[in-house]
Amino acid sequence: MRDETAAAAPSRIQTGAVTLQTPAPSPVPVAGRERRRAAYAALDLGTNNCRLLVAEPTFSGFRVIDAFSRIVRLGEGLGTSDRLSEAAIERTVEALRICRSKMEARGVQRAKIIATEACRLAVNGAAFVERVRRGVGLDLEIVDRQTEAYLAVTGCAALADPLAESVIIFDIGGGSTEIAWLDGAAANPSTDPTLRIRAWDSLPVGVVTLAERHGGAEVTRRMFEGMVEEVAEKLSAFAIRAAAAATAPNFHLLGTSGTVTTIAAMHLRLARYERRRVDGLWMSDDAVSTAIDDLLDTRLEQRADNPCIGRDRADLVLAGCAILEAIRRAFPSERLRIADRGLREGLLMNMMREDGVWNRKAVR
């Protein structure tokens, strides 16, 4: 971050291969002079959601100054087709235009904008990326599965128990599920957590694809077991490689996704979703089982009316529970920690670490 004392001129958002013209941020007075505080943006375009975070660095992390999230279901139909549909593309492009406007309004100077499983799988994924570049002015990067897994770890590893010598971190997405084994206790909170990754995998199954194959509206317990078995089969190779994880002292699971945050909200019996109460929550194994059982006893209309689930996710949440259940059976643990954070936070941390912002006394 540079000190800027001249009159504000148009700045540019760095997005990898391209840059975007955007108005300069308002000067912020610091120690009797004016300097511009850098704003960073991270956008995660998944199979189901489009999520944006805009943040400023602080002494030990970052402060979120704007956010956006919308369910776009970009990967709708990919379970039976190999193409992104025109309806899904139009929904997504509309959401991306909103994201660009927010970045411009906040004077973002550096951004990372990624697309994941839906664009990886679709035969027209590259054409969609080009359409976004030309029509919206954003440069989407389709990241590989390892990058996605490492970003999930970077984004939520701070919630791992510092005394745990082994942690299984997982991110249940719309089209894929990333899972990683962190081996050894954290030596220093500021150390890159990906250095502790002993094994990782990206399972080609997520809440959208699983619900499309098995049905997500009315899910019987027999249907639920069928989903769990499918995920368990895809998880088996990783479960063998990481079998020693669950035997380490203070082992626990750490999950991020709409699935686990919903489970937490159900456990807390929240009338409306409250991130501050969910992010970092510890749940016992019995509490997780009870929350899943309660959801299995609900009908689609009940889930849609629950403000912590909503109509857009009512047909997906039980598929997510099946993925969670398969992970719990492979890695039994008395504790699950809930993270309402993930890829976007990982992107922000990486950009700020690359820029050395925490090595500079100028951060406020």
Coordinates of C-alpha atoms in Angstrom, one line a residue:
M1 CA 0.0 0.0 0.0
R2 CA 1.4 3.4 -1.0
D3 CA 1.0 6.8 0.6
E4 CA -1.0 8.9 -1.7
T5 CA -0.9 12.7 -1.0
A6 CA -1.7 14.0 -4.5
A7 CA -5.3 14.7 -5.6
A8 CA -7.3 11.5 -6.1
A9 CA -7.0 10.2 -9.7
P10 CA -8.9 7.3 -11.2
S11 CA -7.5 4.1 -9.8
R12 CA -7.6 0.6 -11.2
I13 CA -8.8 -2.7 -9.8
Q14 CA -6.3 -5.5 -10.4
T15 CA -8.1 -8.7 -11.3
G16 CA -5.3 -10.8 -12.7
A17 CA -5.2 -10.6 -16.5
V18 CA -7.3 -7.4 -16.7
T19 CA -7.8 -4.2 -14.8
L20 CA -11.0 -2.2 -14.3
Q21 CA -11.4 1.6 -14.2
T22 CA -13.0 2.7 -11.0
P23 CA -13.3 5.9 -9.0
A24 CA -10.6 6.6 -6.5
P25 CA -11.5 5.9 -2.8
S26 CA -11.9 8.9 -0.5
P27 CA -8.7 9.9 1.3
V28 CA -8.4 8.9 4.9
P29 CA -6.5 11.2 7.3
V30 CA -3.6 9.5 9.0
A31 CA -1.2 11.3 11.4
G32 CA -1.8 14.8 10.0
R33 CA -1.8 13.8 6.3
E34 CA -4.0 12.0 3.9
R35 CA -3.5 8.5 2.6
R36 CA -5.7 6.2 0.7
R37 CA -6.6 3.0 2.4
A38 CA -6.4 0.0 0.1
A39 CA -9.5 -2.0 -0.4
Y40 CA -9.4 -5.6 -1.6
A41 CA -12.2 -7.7 -3.1
A42 CA -12.7 -11.5 -3.2
L43 CA -15.4 -13.0 -5.4
D44 CA -16.3 -16.7 -5.3
L45 CA -18.6 -17.9 -8.1
G46 CA -19.6 -21.4 -7.2
T47 CA -22.1 -23.9 -8.6
N48 CA -24.8 -22.5 -6.4
N49 CA -23.8 -19.1 -5.0
C50 CA -22.2 -15.9 -6.1
R51 CA -20.4 -14.3 -3.1
L52 CA -18.4 -11.2 -2.7
L53 CA -16.4 -9.7 0.2
V54 CA -14.7 -6.3 0.1
A55 CA -12.3 -5.7 3.0
E56 CA -9.5 -3.4 4.3
P57 CA -6.5 -4.8 6.1
T58 CA -6.1 -4.3 9.8
F59 CA -3.1 -5.0 12.0
S60 CA -3.8 -8.7 12.4
G61 CA -6.3 -9.5 9.7
F62 CA -8.9 -7.5 7.8
R63 CA -12.2 -5.6 8.3
V64 CA -15.1 -6.4 5.9
I65 CA -16.6 -3.2 4.5
D66 CA -19.0 -4.6 2.0
A67 CA -20.5 -8.0 1.1
F68 CA -22.9 -9.6 -1.3
S69 CA -24.3 -13.1 -1.7
R70 CA -26.9 -14.4 -4.1
I71 CA -28.0 -17.9 -5.0
V72 CA -27.6 -18.1 -8.8
R73 CA -27.5 -21.9 -9.4
L74 CA -25.0 -21.5 -12.2
G75 CA -24.6 -25.3 -12.2
E76 CA -28.3 -26.1 -12.4
G77 CA -28.8 -29.2 -14.6
L78 CA -25.1 -30.1 -14.8
G79 CA -26.0 -33.4 -13.1
T80 CA -27.7 -34.5 -16.3
S81 CA -26.1 -32.2 -18.9
D82 CA -22.6 -30.9 -19.7
R83 CA -23.6 -27.2 -20.4
L84 CA -24.4 -24.1 -18.4
S85 CA -27.9 -23.2 -19.3
E86 CA -28.8 -19.7 -20.7
A87 CA -31.2 -19.0 -17.8
A88 CA -28.4 -19.8 -15.3
I89 CA -25.9 -17.7 -17.1
E90 CA -28.3 -14.7 -17.2
R91 CA -28.9 -15.0 -13.5
T92 CA -25.2 -15.1 -12.8
V93 CA -24.3 -12.3 -15.1
E94 CA -26.9 -10.1 -13.3
A95 CA -25.3 -10.9 -9.9
L96 CA -21.8 -10.3 -11.2
R97 CA -22.8 -6.8 -12.4
I98 CA -24.0 -6.0 -8.9
C99 CA -20.6 -7.2 -7.6
R100 CA -18.7 -5.0 -10.0
S101 CA -20.8 -2.0 -9.0
K102 CA -20.0 -2.7 -5.3
M103 CA -16.3 -3.0 -6.0
E104 CA -16.3 0.3 -7.9
A105 CA -18.2 2.1 -5.2
R106 CA -15.7 0.9 -2.6
G107 CA -12.7 1.9 -4.6
V108 CA -11.3 -1.6 -4.8
Q109 CA -7.6 -1.6 -5.9
R110 CA -7.0 -5.3 -6.1
A111 CA -9.4 -8.2 -6.5
K112 CA -9.4 -11.9 -7.0
I113 CA -12.4 -13.4 -8.9
I114 CA -12.7 -17.1 -9.1
A115 CA -15.1 -19.7 -10.6
T116 CA -15.1 -23.3 -9.4
E117 CA -16.8 -26.6 -10.2
A118 CA -19.6 -25.5 -12.5
C119 CA -17.2 -23.8 -14.9
R120 CA -14.7 -26.6 -14.6
L121 CA -17.2 -29.2 -15.7
A122 CA -19.2 -27.3 -18.3
V123 CA -18.1 -27.6 -21.9
N124 CA -19.1 -23.9 -22.3
G125 CA -17.4 -22.8 -19.1
A126 CA -14.6 -21.0 -21.0
A127 CA -17.2 -19.3 -23.3
F128 CA -19.1 -18.2 -20.2
V129 CA -15.9 -16.7 -18.7
E130 CA -15.3 -14.8 -22.0
R131 CA -18.9 -13.5 -22.0
V132 CA -18.4 -12.2 -18.4
R133 CA -15.1 -10.5 -19.4
R134 CA -16.7 -8.8 -22.4
G135 CA -20.2 -8.0 -20.9
V136 CA -19.4 -7.3 -17.3
G137 CA -15.7 -6.4 -17.4
L138 CA -14.6 -8.9 -14.8
D139 CA -11.9 -11.5 -15.4
L140 CA -13.0 -14.8 -13.9
E141 CA -10.3 -17.4 -13.2
I142 CA -11.4 -21.0 -13.2
V143 CA -9.4 -22.5 -10.4
D144 CA -8.4 -26.1 -10.1
R145 CA -9.5 -28.4 -7.4
Q146 CA -6.3 -28.2 -5.4
T147 CA -6.4 -24.4 -5.3
E148 CA -10.0 -24.5 -4.1
A149 CA -9.1 -27.0 -1.3
Y150 CA -6.2 -24.9 -0.2
L151 CA -8.2 -21.7 -0.3
A152 CA -10.8 -23.3 2.0
V153 CA -8.1 -24.3 4.4
T154 CA -6.6 -20.8 4.3
G155 CA -10.0 -19.2 4.9
C156 CA -11.1 -21.1 8.0
A157 CA -8.0 -22.7 9.6
A158 CA -7.8 -19.9 12.2
L159 CA -10.8 -21.6 13.9
A160 CA -9.0 -24.9 14.4
D161 CA -8.2 -25.8 18.0
P162 CA -4.6 -24.7 18.6
L163 CA -4.1 -27.8 20.7
A164 CA -5.4 -30.2 18.1
E165 CA -2.6 -32.2 16.4
S166 CA -4.9 -33.2 13.6
V167 CA -7.9 -31.6 12.0
I168 CA -10.1 -32.5 9.0
I169 CA -11.3 -29.4 7.2
F170 CA -14.1 -29.6 4.6
D171 CA -16.1 -27.3 2.4
I172 CA -19.4 -28.6 1.1
G173 CA -20.1 -26.8 -2.2
G174 CA -22.7 -26.9 -4.8
G175 CA -20.8 -29.1 -7.3
S176 CA -17.9 -30.4 -5.3
T177 CA -16.7 -31.0 -1.8
E178 CA -13.1 -30.1 -0.7
I179 CA -11.5 -31.9 2.2
A180 CA -8.1 -31.7 3.7
W181 CA -6.1 -33.2 6.6
L182 CA -4.1 -30.8 8.6
D183 CA -1.4 -32.7 10.5
G184 CA 0.5 -31.4 13.5
A185 CA -0.4 -28.6 15.9
A186 CA -0.4 -25.0 14.6
A187 CA 3.1 -23.5 15.5
N188 CA 2.1 -19.9 14.9
P189 CA -1.2 -18.3 14.1
S190 CA 0.4 -16.2 11.3
T191 CA 1.9 -19.3 9.6
D192 CA 0.4 -20.3 6.3
P193 CA -1.9 -23.2 7.3
T194 CA -1.6 -25.0 4.0
L195 CA 1.9 -26.0 5.1
R196 CA 0.2 -28.4 7.5
I197 CA -1.8 -30.2 4.8
R198 CA -0.9 -33.9 4.8
A199 CA -3.6 -35.0 2.3
W200 CA -6.4 -33.4 0.4
D201 CA -9.1 -34.3 -2.1
S202 CA -11.9 -32.7 -4.1
L203 CA -14.9 -34.9 -4.3
P204 CA -17.0 -34.5 -7.5
V205 CA -20.2 -34.2 -5.5
G206 CA -22.0 -31.2 -4.0
V207 CA -25.4 -30.3 -2.8
V208 CA -26.8 -29.3 -6.2
T209 CA -25.5 -32.4 -8.1
L210 CA -26.4 -34.8 -5.3
A211 CA -29.9 -33.3 -5.0
E212 CA -30.5 -33.5 -8.7
R213 CA -29.5 -37.2 -8.8
H214 CA -31.5 -38.3 -5.7
G215 CA -34.1 -35.6 -5.3
G216 CA -34.1 -32.9 -2.7
A217 CA -37.7 -31.9 -2.2
E218 CA -39.1 -34.8 -0.2
V219 CA -36.3 -36.9 1.2
T220 CA -37.0 -40.2 3.0
R221 CA -34.5 -41.7 5.3
R222 CA -33.9 -44.5 2.7
M223 CA -33.1 -41.8 0.1
F224 CA -30.9 -40.1 2.6
E225 CA -28.9 -43.3 3.2
G226 CA -28.5 -43.7 -0.6
M227 CA -27.0 -40.2 -0.8
V228 CA -24.6 -41.0 2.1
E229 CA -23.5 -44.2 0.5
E230 CA -22.7 -42.4 -2.8
V231 CA -20.6 -39.8 -1.0
A232 CA -18.9 -42.5 1.1
E233 CA -17.8 -44.3 -2.0
K234 CA -16.3 -41.1 -3.4
L235 CA -14.7 -40.3 -0.1
S236 CA -13.1 -43.7 0.5
A237 CA -9.7 -43.1 -1.1
F238 CA -9.1 -40.0 1.0
A239 CA -10.5 -41.8 4.1
I240 CA -7.8 -44.4 3.6
R241 CA -5.0 -41.8 3.2
A242 CA -6.1 -39.8 6.2
A243 CA -7.1 -42.7 8.4
A244 CA -4.6 -41.7 11.1
A245 CA -6.1 -38.2 11.5
A246 CA -8.9 -39.3 13.9
T247 CA -6.4 -40.9 16.3
A248 CA -4.3 -37.8 17.0
P249 CA -4.7 -35.9 20.3
N250 CA -7.6 -33.3 20.4
F251 CA -8.7 -34.3 16.8
H252 CA -11.8 -32.5 15.5
L253 CA -13.7 -31.7 12.4
L254 CA -14.0 -28.1 11.0
G255 CA -16.6 -27.5 8.4
T256 CA -17.6 -24.5 6.2
S257 CA -20.6 -24.3 3.9
G258 CA -24.3 -23.4 4.0
T259 CA -24.9 -26.9 5.2
V260 CA -22.9 -26.7 8.5
T261 CA -24.1 -23.1 9.2
T262 CA -27.7 -24.3 8.8
I263 CA -27.1 -27.2 11.1
A264 CA -25.7 -24.7 13.6
A265 CA -28.7 -22.4 13.2
M266 CA -31.0 -25.3 13.8
H267 CA -29.1 -26.3 16.9
L268 CA -29.3 -22.8 18.3
R269 CA -33.0 -22.5 17.3
L270 CA -32.3 -19.1 15.8
A271 CA -35.4 -17.2 14.6
R272 CA -33.2 -15.6 12.0
Y273 CA -29.6 -16.3 10.9
E274 CA -26.9 -14.6 13.1
R275 CA -23.4 -15.0 11.8
R276 CA -21.8 -13.8 15.0
R277 CA -23.4 -16.7 16.9
V278 CA -22.7 -19.3 14.3
D279 CA -19.1 -18.6 13.1
G280 CA -16.8 -20.4 15.5
L281 CA -19.5 -22.4 17.3
W282 CA -18.5 -25.8 18.7
M283 CA -21.1 -28.6 18.3
S284 CA -20.9 -32.0 19.9
D285 CA -21.4 -35.2 17.8
D286 CA -24.8 -35.8 19.4
A287 CA -25.9 -32.2 18.7
V288 CA -25.0 -32.6 15.0
S289 CA -27.0 -35.9 14.8
T290 CA -30.0 -34.3 16.5
A291 CA -30.0 -31.4 14.1
I292 CA -29.8 -33.7 11.0
D293 CA -32.6 -35.9 12.4
D294 CA -34.7 -32.8 12.9
L295 CA -34.2 -31.7 9.3
L296 CA -35.0 -35.2 8.0
D297 CA -38.4 -34.9 9.8
T298 CA -39.3 -31.7 7.9
R299 CA -41.1 -31.3 4.7
L300 CA -40.0 -29.0 1.8
E301 CA -42.5 -26.3 2.8
Q302 CA -41.3 -26.2 6.4
R303 CA -37.7 -25.9 5.3
A304 CA -38.6 -23.1 2.8
D305 CA -40.4 -21.2 5.6
N306 CA -37.4 -21.5 7.9
P307 CA -35.6 -18.1 7.6
C308 CA -32.2 -19.8 8.3
I309 CA -32.8 -22.0 5.2
G310 CA -35.1 -20.2 2.8
R311 CA -36.9 -21.3 -0.4
D312 CA -33.7 -21.2 -2.5
R313 CA -32.0 -23.8 -0.4
A314 CA -34.9 -25.9 0.9
D315 CA -34.3 -28.6 -1.7
L316 CA -30.5 -28.7 -1.2
V317 CA -29.9 -28.8 2.6
L318 CA -30.6 -32.5 3.1
A319 CA -28.1 -33.4 0.3
G320 CA -25.6 -31.3 2.2
C321 CA -26.4 -33.2 5.4
A322 CA -25.8 -36.4 3.6
I323 CA -22.3 -35.2 2.6
L324 CA -21.7 -34.1 6.2
E325 CA -22.9 -37.5 7.5
A326 CA -20.5 -39.4 5.2
I327 CA -17.6 -37.3 6.4
R328 CA -18.6 -37.8 10.1
R329 CA -18.8 -41.6 9.6
A330 CA -15.3 -41.7 7.9
F331 CA -13.8 -39.5 10.6
P332 CA -15.6 -40.0 13.9
S333 CA -15.2 -37.0 16.2
E334 CA -16.7 -35.7 19.4
R335 CA -16.4 -32.1 18.1
L336 CA -17.3 -30.2 15.0
R337 CA -16.4 -26.5 14.7
I338 CA -18.6 -24.4 12.4
A339 CA -17.0 -21.8 10.1
D340 CA -19.0 -19.1 8.4
R341 CA -16.0 -18.3 6.2
G342 CA -14.1 -20.0 3.4
L343 CA -12.8 -19.3 -0.1
R344 CA -13.4 -15.5 -0.1
E345 CA -11.5 -15.1 3.2
G346 CA -8.8 -17.3 1.9
L347 CA -8.4 -15.2 -1.2
L348 CA -8.3 -12.0 0.9
M349 CA -5.7 -13.4 3.2
N350 CA -3.5 -14.5 0.3
M351 CA -3.7 -11.2 -1.5
M352 CA -2.8 -9.3 1.7
R353 CA -0.1 -11.7 2.6
E354 CA 1.4 -11.3 -1.0
D355 CA 1.3 -7.5 -0.6
G356 CA 3.0 -7.7 2.8
V357 CA 0.4 -5.5 4.4
W358 CA 0.9 -6.9 7.9
N359 CA 4.6 -6.0 7.7
R360 CA 3.8 -2.3 7.3
K361 CA 3.2 0.1 10.1
A362 CA 0.8 2.0 7.8
V363 CA -2.0 -0.4 8.3
R364 CA -4.8 1.1 10.4

